[in-house]
Amino acid sequence: DWSENTVQFSPPISPSQPGEGLLLRPLCPADLNRGFFKVLSQLTKAGDVTPELFIKTFDHMKRTGDYYVTVVEDTNLGQIVATATLILEHKFIHSCATRGRIEEVVVSDECRGKQLGKLLVSAMTLLSKKLDCYKITLECLPKNVAFYEKFSYSSSAETYMQHRF
Ligand code: 16G
């Protein structure tokens, strides 16, 4: 429910009106040919992904019902310009609660300054609340901490650890 949004937008864009010539919607298979991976590669190594592998992964995500891979399309160019994903993780703790995770928040270089990152993070955060998540988390670089604080995310005492393969 966008009326619960507390983050300021100027001009006042929303998920249903993300801006002139832009459309916010779930990822669809055809986005492979609309530069989806070009956008992802601005975040990290996207790697080589064949259409078959893309569809296999897409179908898996769809079947579970736990992946809200969201994109913003420039409808004039037919290109994806931004993306963010909300993932629902199921737990036994907290009375079999759901935890939300925000992943792969990327806005393409050419589309900076259109509040799209802000729009996507606000939308994913509100959606997680609507879906009854007891918390929502994300990992980010120190330089992005101030950005996420605008949406009431705060650093926790816990340390993010990883073991890379
Ligand atoms: C950032 C992303 C995370 C992504 C990771 C990729 C956000 C909020 N965080 O931490 O979702 O998976 O970068 O980095 O978008 P990696 O290639 O080192 O795993």
mmCIF file of C-alpha atoms and ligand atoms in Angstrom:
data_model
loop_
_atom_site.group_PDB
_atom_site.id
_atom_site.type_symbol
_atom_site.label_atom_id
_atom_site.label_comp_id
_atom_site.label_asym_id
_atom_site.label_seq_id
_atom_site.Cartn_x
_atom_site.Cartn_y
_atom_site.Cartn_z
ATOM 1 C CA ASP A 1 0.000 0.000 0.000
ATOM 2 C CA TRP A 2 1.889 3.015 -1.326
ATOM 3 C CA SER A 3 -0.030 5.395 0.968
ATOM 4 C CA GLU A 4 2.084 3.966 3.831
ATOM 5 C CA ASN A 5 5.249 5.206 2.160
ATOM 6 C CA THR A 6 7.130 7.680 4.358
ATOM 7 C CA VAL A 7 10.021 8.531 2.024
ATOM 8 C CA GLN A 8 9.777 11.865 0.196
ATOM 9 C CA PHE A 9 9.767 11.972 -3.613
ATOM 10 C CA SER A 10 10.132 15.126 -5.643
ATOM 11 C CA PRO A 11 8.618 14.988 -8.224
ATOM 12 C CA PRO A 12 6.106 12.645 -6.552
ATOM 13 C CA ILE A 13 6.638 9.354 -8.412
ATOM 14 C CA SER A 14 5.173 6.002 -7.289
ATOM 15 C CA PRO A 15 5.317 2.349 -8.421
ATOM 16 C CA SER A 16 2.324 2.891 -10.732
ATOM 17 C CA GLN A 17 3.772 6.188 -12.016
ATOM 18 C CA PRO A 18 7.564 5.817 -11.929
ATOM 19 C CA GLY A 19 8.186 8.677 -14.340
ATOM 20 C CA GLU A 20 7.749 9.670 -17.981
ATOM 21 C CA GLY A 21 8.402 6.748 -20.336
ATOM 22 C CA LEU A 22 9.136 4.357 -17.455
ATOM 23 C CA LEU A 23 7.323 1.221 -16.270
ATOM 24 C CA LEU A 24 7.888 -0.602 -12.962
ATOM 25 C CA ARG A 25 6.921 -4.283 -13.206
ATOM 26 C CA PRO A 26 8.013 -7.850 -12.366
ATOM 27 C CA LEU A 27 10.867 -9.318 -14.418
ATOM 28 C CA CYS A 28 9.678 -11.312 -17.446
ATOM 29 C CA PRO A 29 11.596 -13.789 -19.665
ATOM 30 C CA ALA A 30 11.859 -11.300 -22.552
ATOM 31 C CA ASP A 31 13.930 -9.002 -20.330
ATOM 32 C CA LEU A 32 16.947 -11.140 -21.163
ATOM 33 C CA ASN A 33 16.882 -9.287 -24.508
ATOM 34 C CA ARG A 34 16.179 -5.932 -22.888
ATOM 35 C CA GLY A 35 19.562 -5.507 -21.249
ATOM 36 C CA PHE A 36 18.691 -6.998 -17.845
ATOM 37 C CA PHE A 37 22.187 -8.453 -17.486
ATOM 38 C CA LYS A 38 23.820 -5.240 -18.632
ATOM 39 C CA VAL A 39 22.167 -3.537 -15.653
ATOM 40 C CA LEU A 40 23.185 -6.325 -13.248
ATOM 41 C CA SER A 41 26.780 -6.092 -14.468
ATOM 42 C CA GLN A 42 26.916 -2.555 -13.088
ATOM 43 C CA LEU A 43 26.651 -4.122 -9.606
ATOM 44 C CA THR A 44 28.977 -7.109 -9.890
ATOM 45 C CA LYS A 45 30.169 -9.826 -12.230
ATOM 46 C CA ALA A 46 26.990 -10.982 -13.990
ATOM 47 C CA GLY A 47 28.739 -13.781 -15.911
ATOM 48 C CA ASP A 48 27.741 -15.543 -19.123
ATOM 49 C CA VAL A 49 24.158 -16.781 -18.970
ATOM 50 C CA THR A 50 22.580 -18.693 -21.851
ATOM 51 C CA PRO A 51 18.846 -18.246 -22.566
ATOM 52 C CA GLU A 52 18.303 -21.832 -21.324
ATOM 53 C CA LEU A 53 20.002 -21.192 -18.007
ATOM 54 C CA PHE A 54 18.181 -17.894 -17.607
ATOM 55 C CA ILE A 55 14.773 -19.535 -18.156
ATOM 56 C CA LYS A 56 15.621 -22.431 -15.826
ATOM 57 C CA THR A 57 16.521 -19.990 -13.043
ATOM 58 C CA PHE A 58 13.574 -17.715 -13.822
ATOM 59 C CA ASP A 59 11.120 -20.676 -13.694
ATOM 60 C CA HIS A 60 12.575 -21.909 -10.419
ATOM 61 C CA MET A 61 12.206 -18.481 -8.830
ATOM 62 C CA LYS A 62 8.651 -18.151 -10.147
ATOM 63 C CA ARG A 63 7.609 -21.601 -8.869
ATOM 64 C CA THR A 64 8.741 -20.928 -5.308
ATOM 65 C CA GLY A 65 6.722 -17.715 -5.172
ATOM 66 C CA ASP A 66 9.413 -16.222 -2.938
ATOM 67 C CA TYR A 67 11.243 -14.032 -5.455
ATOM 68 C CA TYR A 68 9.970 -10.592 -6.374
ATOM 69 C CA VAL A 69 12.457 -9.629 -9.069
ATOM 70 C CA THR A 70 11.379 -6.127 -10.034
ATOM 71 C CA VAL A 71 12.551 -4.036 -12.958
ATOM 72 C CA VAL A 72 12.062 -0.558 -14.360
ATOM 73 C CA GLU A 73 11.809 -0.469 -18.142
ATOM 74 C CA ASP A 74 12.428 2.516 -20.385
ATOM 75 C CA THR A 75 9.440 1.847 -22.648
ATOM 76 C CA ASN A 76 10.715 4.060 -25.469
ATOM 77 C CA LEU A 77 14.022 2.200 -25.699
ATOM 78 C CA GLY A 78 12.637 -1.189 -24.616
ATOM 79 C CA GLN A 79 15.522 -1.454 -22.152
ATOM 80 C CA ILE A 80 15.723 -2.330 -18.459
ATOM 81 C CA VAL A 81 17.215 0.596 -16.569
ATOM 82 C CA ALA A 82 16.910 -0.479 -12.926
ATOM 83 C CA THR A 83 16.203 -3.525 -10.799
ATOM 84 C CA ALA A 84 15.799 -4.738 -7.213
ATOM 85 C CA THR A 85 14.717 -8.069 -5.740
ATOM 86 C CA LEU A 86 12.796 -8.940 -2.592
ATOM 87 C CA ILE A 87 13.360 -12.527 -1.446
ATOM 88 C CA LEU A 88 11.254 -14.211 1.216
ATOM 89 C CA GLU A 89 13.105 -16.609 3.498
ATOM 90 C CA HIS A 90 11.025 -18.973 5.627
ATOM 91 C CA LYS A 91 11.998 -19.791 9.191
ATOM 92 C CA PHE A 92 10.856 -21.933 12.114
ATOM 93 C CA ILE A 93 11.765 -19.231 14.627
ATOM 94 C CA HIS A 94 9.360 -16.431 15.545
ATOM 95 C CA SER A 95 6.433 -18.829 15.045
ATOM 96 C CA CYS A 96 7.481 -19.853 11.548
ATOM 97 C CA ALA A 97 8.083 -16.318 10.426
ATOM 98 C CA THR A 98 9.263 -14.882 7.132
ATOM 99 C CA ARG A 99 12.370 -12.775 6.740
ATOM 100 C CA GLY A 100 12.723 -10.435 3.779
ATOM 101 C CA ARG A 101 15.982 -9.772 1.964
ATOM 102 C CA ILE A 102 16.625 -6.990 -0.506
ATOM 103 C CA GLU A 103 19.155 -7.969 -3.146
ATOM 104 C CA GLU A 104 20.637 -6.658 -6.389
ATOM 105 C CA VAL A 105 19.572 -3.047 -6.174
ATOM 106 C CA VAL A 106 20.965 -1.443 -9.331
ATOM 107 C CA VAL A 107 20.145 1.698 -11.311
ATOM 108 C CA SER A 108 21.916 2.039 -14.640
ATOM 109 C CA ASP A 109 24.346 4.944 -14.944
ATOM 110 C CA GLU A 110 22.248 6.737 -17.569
ATOM 111 C CA CYS A 111 19.225 6.795 -15.254
ATOM 112 C CA ARG A 112 20.770 8.227 -12.103
ATOM 113 C CA GLY A 113 18.885 11.141 -10.562
ATOM 114 C CA LYS A 114 15.408 9.848 -11.376
ATOM 115 C CA GLN A 115 14.799 8.544 -7.815
ATOM 116 C CA LEU A 116 14.563 4.995 -9.163
ATOM 117 C CA GLY A 117 16.742 3.418 -6.452
ATOM 118 C CA LYS A 118 14.643 5.176 -3.852
ATOM 119 C CA LEU A 119 11.442 4.025 -5.546
ATOM 120 C CA LEU A 120 12.560 0.394 -5.766
ATOM 121 C CA VAL A 121 13.814 0.173 -2.177
ATOM 122 C CA SER A 122 10.637 1.863 -0.857
ATOM 123 C CA ALA A 123 8.456 -0.490 -2.884
ATOM 124 C CA MET A 124 10.346 -3.659 -1.820
ATOM 125 C CA THR A 125 10.329 -2.555 1.829
ATOM 126 C CA LEU A 126 6.579 -1.834 1.848
ATOM 127 C CA LEU A 127 5.911 -5.115 0.034
ATOM 128 C CA SER A 128 7.866 -7.061 2.664
ATOM 129 C CA LYS A 129 5.756 -5.450 5.365
ATOM 130 C CA LYS A 130 2.572 -6.309 3.504
ATOM 131 C CA LEU A 131 3.781 -9.906 3.169
ATOM 132 C CA ASP A 132 4.246 -10.051 6.973
ATOM 133 C CA CYS A 133 8.028 -10.221 7.113
ATOM 134 C CA TYR A 134 9.236 -9.782 10.708
ATOM 135 C CA LYS A 135 12.362 -8.026 9.419
ATOM 136 C CA ILE A 136 14.031 -7.098 6.188
ATOM 137 C CA THR A 137 17.763 -6.976 5.670
ATOM 138 C CA LEU A 138 20.368 -6.112 3.060
ATOM 139 C CA GLU A 139 24.123 -5.918 2.604
ATOM 140 C CA CYS A 140 25.723 -2.792 1.239
ATOM 141 C CA LEU A 141 28.994 -0.933 0.972
ATOM 142 C CA PRO A 142 29.777 1.657 3.676
ATOM 143 C CA LYS A 143 29.264 4.436 1.090
ATOM 144 C CA ASN A 144 25.625 3.358 0.659
ATOM 145 C CA VAL A 145 24.732 3.228 4.362
ATOM 146 C CA ALA A 146 23.339 6.788 4.408
ATOM 147 C CA PHE A 147 21.103 5.963 1.434
ATOM 148 C CA TYR A 148 19.505 2.972 3.180
ATOM 149 C CA GLU A 149 19.126 4.847 6.458
ATOM 150 C CA LYS A 150 16.509 6.993 4.675
ATOM 151 C CA PHE A 151 14.275 3.917 4.616
ATOM 152 C CA SER A 152 14.832 3.239 8.341
ATOM 153 C CA TYR A 153 17.457 0.548 7.827
ATOM 154 C CA SER A 154 20.131 0.614 10.524
ATOM 155 C CA SER A 155 23.429 -1.150 11.003
ATOM 156 C CA SER A 156 23.154 -3.951 13.518
ATOM 157 C CA ALA A 157 25.672 -5.176 16.067
ATOM 158 C CA GLU A 158 26.019 -8.326 14.014
ATOM 159 C CA THR A 159 28.809 -8.610 11.503
ATOM 160 C CA TYR A 160 28.203 -9.686 7.948
ATOM 161 C CA MET A 161 30.463 -12.679 7.272
ATOM 162 C CA GLN A 162 31.087 -14.589 4.091
ATOM 163 C CA HIS A 163 33.089 -17.492 2.745
ATOM 164 C CA ARG A 164 33.606 -17.182 -0.994
ATOM 165 C CA PHE A 165 34.135 -20.133 -3.307
HETATM 166 C C1 16G B 1 25.545 -5.945 -2.929
HETATM 167 C C2 16G B 1 24.059 -6.166 -3.126
HETATM 168 C C3 16G B 1 23.760 -7.645 -3.049
HETATM 169 C C4 16G B 1 24.546 -8.356 -4.126
HETATM 170 C C5 16G B 1 26.026 -8.110 -3.925
HETATM 171 C C6 16G B 1 26.829 -8.693 -5.042
HETATM 172 C C7 16G B 1 22.241 -4.673 -2.506
HETATM 173 C C8 16G B 1 21.466 -4.017 -1.413
HETATM 174 N N1 16G B 1 23.289 -5.442 -2.135
HETATM 175 O O1 16G B 1 25.916 -6.313 -1.641
HETATM 176 O O2 16G B 1 22.388 -7.869 -3.232
HETATM 177 O O3 16G B 1 24.242 -9.728 -4.119
HETATM 178 O O4 16G B 1 26.261 -6.694 -3.901
HETATM 179 O O5 16G B 1 28.156 -8.673 -4.706
HETATM 180 O O6 16G B 1 21.926 -4.496 -3.673
HETATM 181 P P1 16G B 1 29.070 -9.979 -4.876
HETATM 182 O O7 16G B 1 29.292 -10.168 -6.329
HETATM 183 O O8 16G B 1 30.304 -9.597 -4.166
HETATM 184 O O9 16G B 1 28.317 -11.104 -4.260
#
